[in-house]
CSV table of C-alpha atoms in Angstrom, one decimal:
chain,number,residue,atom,x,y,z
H,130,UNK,CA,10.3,8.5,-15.7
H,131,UNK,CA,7.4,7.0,-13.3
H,132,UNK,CA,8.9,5.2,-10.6
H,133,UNK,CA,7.7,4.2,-7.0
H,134,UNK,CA,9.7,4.0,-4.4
H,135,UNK,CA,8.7,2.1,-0.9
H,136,UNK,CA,10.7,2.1,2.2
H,137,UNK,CA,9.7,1.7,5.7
H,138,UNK,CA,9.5,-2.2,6.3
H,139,UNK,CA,11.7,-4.2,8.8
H,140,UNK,CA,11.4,-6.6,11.7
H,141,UNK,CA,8.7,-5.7,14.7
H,142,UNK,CA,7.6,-7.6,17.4
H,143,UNK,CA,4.3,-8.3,17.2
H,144,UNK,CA,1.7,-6.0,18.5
H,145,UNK,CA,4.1,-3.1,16.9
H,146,UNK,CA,4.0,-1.0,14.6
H,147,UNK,CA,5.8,0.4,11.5
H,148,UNK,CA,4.7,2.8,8.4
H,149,UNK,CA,5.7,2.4,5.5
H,150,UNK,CA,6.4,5.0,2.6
H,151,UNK,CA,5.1,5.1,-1.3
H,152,UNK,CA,7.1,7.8,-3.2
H,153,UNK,CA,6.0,8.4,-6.2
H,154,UNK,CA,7.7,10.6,-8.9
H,155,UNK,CA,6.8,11.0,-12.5
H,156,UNK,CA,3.2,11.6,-12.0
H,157,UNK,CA,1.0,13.2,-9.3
H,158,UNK,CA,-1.4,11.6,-6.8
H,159,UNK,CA,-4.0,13.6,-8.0
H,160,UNK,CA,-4.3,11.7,-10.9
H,161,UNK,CA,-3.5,8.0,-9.2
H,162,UNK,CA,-5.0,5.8,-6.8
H,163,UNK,CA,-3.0,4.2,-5.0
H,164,UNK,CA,-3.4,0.8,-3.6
H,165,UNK,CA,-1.1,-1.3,-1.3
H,166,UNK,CA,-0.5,-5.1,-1.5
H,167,UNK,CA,1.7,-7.9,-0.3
H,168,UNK,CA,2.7,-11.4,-0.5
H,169,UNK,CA,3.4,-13.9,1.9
H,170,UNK,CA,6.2,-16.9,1.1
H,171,UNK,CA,4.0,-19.1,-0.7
H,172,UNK,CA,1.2,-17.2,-1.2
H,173,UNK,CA,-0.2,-14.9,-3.9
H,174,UNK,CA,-0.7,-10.9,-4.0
H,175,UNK,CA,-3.2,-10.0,-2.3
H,176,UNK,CA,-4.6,-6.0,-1.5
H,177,UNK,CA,-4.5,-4.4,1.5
H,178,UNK,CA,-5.4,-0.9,1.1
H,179,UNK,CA,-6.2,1.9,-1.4
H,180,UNK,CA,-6.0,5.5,-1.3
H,181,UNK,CA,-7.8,7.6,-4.1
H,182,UNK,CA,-6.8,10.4,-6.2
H,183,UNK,CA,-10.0,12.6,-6.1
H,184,UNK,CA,-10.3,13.0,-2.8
H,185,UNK,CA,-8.0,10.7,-0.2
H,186,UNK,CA,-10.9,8.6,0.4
H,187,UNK,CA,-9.7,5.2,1.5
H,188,UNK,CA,-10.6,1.3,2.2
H,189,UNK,CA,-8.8,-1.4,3.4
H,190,UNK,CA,-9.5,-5.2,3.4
H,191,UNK,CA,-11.1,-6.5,6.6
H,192,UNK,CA,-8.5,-8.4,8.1
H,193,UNK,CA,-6.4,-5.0,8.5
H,194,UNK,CA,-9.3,-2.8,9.5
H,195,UNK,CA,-9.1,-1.2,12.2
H,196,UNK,CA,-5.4,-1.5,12.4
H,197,UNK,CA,-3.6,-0.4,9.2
H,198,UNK,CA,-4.1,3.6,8.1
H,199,UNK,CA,-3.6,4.6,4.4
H,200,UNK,CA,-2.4,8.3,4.0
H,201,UNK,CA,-1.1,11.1,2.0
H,202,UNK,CA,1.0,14.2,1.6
H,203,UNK,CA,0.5,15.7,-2.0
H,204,UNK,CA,3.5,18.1,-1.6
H,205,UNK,CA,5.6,15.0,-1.3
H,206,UNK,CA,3.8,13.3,-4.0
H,207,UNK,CA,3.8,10.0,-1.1
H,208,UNK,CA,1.7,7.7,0.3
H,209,UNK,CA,1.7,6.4,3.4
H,210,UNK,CA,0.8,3.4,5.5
H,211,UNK,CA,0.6,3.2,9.0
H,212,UNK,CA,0.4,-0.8,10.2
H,213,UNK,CA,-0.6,-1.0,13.7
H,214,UNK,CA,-1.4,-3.9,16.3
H,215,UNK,CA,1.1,-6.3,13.8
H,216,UNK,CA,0.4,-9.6,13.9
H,217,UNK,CA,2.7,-12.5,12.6
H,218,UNK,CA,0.3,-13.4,9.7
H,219,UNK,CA,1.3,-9.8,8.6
H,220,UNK,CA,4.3,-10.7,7.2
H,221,UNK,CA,5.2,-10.0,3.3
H,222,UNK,CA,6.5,-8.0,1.0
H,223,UNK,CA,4.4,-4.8,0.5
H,224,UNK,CA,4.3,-3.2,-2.4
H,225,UNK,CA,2.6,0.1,-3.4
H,226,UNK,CA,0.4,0.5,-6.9
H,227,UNK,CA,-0.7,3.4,-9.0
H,228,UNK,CA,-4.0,3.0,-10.5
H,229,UNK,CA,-4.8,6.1,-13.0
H,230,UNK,CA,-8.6,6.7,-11.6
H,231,UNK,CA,-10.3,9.2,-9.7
H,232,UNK,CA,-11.2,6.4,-7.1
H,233,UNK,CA,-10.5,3.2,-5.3
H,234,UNK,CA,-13.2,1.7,-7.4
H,235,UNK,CA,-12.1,-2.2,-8.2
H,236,UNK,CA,-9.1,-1.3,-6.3
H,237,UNK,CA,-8.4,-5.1,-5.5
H,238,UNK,CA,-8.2,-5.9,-9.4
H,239,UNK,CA,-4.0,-5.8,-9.9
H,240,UNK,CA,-4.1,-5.4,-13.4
H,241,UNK,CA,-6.1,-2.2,-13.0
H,242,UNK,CA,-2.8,-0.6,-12.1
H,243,UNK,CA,-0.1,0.8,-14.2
H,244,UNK,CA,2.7,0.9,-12.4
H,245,UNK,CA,4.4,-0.9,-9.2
H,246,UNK,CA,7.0,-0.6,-6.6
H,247,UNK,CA,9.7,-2.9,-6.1
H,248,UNK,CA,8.7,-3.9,-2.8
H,249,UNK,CA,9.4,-3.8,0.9
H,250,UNK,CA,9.8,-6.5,3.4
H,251,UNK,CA,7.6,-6.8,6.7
H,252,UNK,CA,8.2,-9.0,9.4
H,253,UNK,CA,6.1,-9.4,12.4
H,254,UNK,CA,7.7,-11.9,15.3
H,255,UNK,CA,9.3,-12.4,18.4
């Protein structure tokens, strides 16, 4: 059964810092992408980060550059992402994706991926 599991979110002051965890079981990450996304109240999905299968390679969207770090550890068949320098407008539910491509090619596109999470809640304030 292919499930994803995130954990990891919470309330942080801002300019904190949490990471958050993908587990994945039922597939490897060798043969997913995986991309990270969230939703603000009141707004729609959007995609933070991506982590490909082939070869770890990553990218994030600007406005977490520099700040957020997607990673992996194939033994645990998880994915990783380390959010750094939180701001307020950081707040949502993040939820991880697995996308079965070698790459992060299109990564933004939602429907590219196959399965989903259930979600975890962020929130960034004083």
């Amino acid at each position: 059964q292919v499930q994803l599991v995130e954990s990891g979110g919470g309330l942080v002051q801002p300019g904190g810092s949490l990471r958050l965890s993908c587990a994945a079981s039922g597939f490897s990450l060798d043969d997913y992408a995986i991309g990270w996304f969230r939703q603000a109240p009141g707004k729609e999905r959007e995609g933070v980060s991506c982590i490909s299968s082939s070869n770890g390679n990553t990218d994030y969207t600007d406005s977490v550059k520099g700040r957020f770090t997607a990673s992996r550890d194939i033994a645990k068949n998880t994915v990783y992402l380390q959010m750094n320098s939180l701001k307020p407008e950081d707040t949502a539910d993040y939820y991880c994706a697995a996308n079965r491509a070698p790459t992060c090619y299109g990564w933004g596109l939602q429907d590219r991926y196959d399965y989903w999470g259930q979600g975890t809640q962020v929130t960034v304030s004083s």
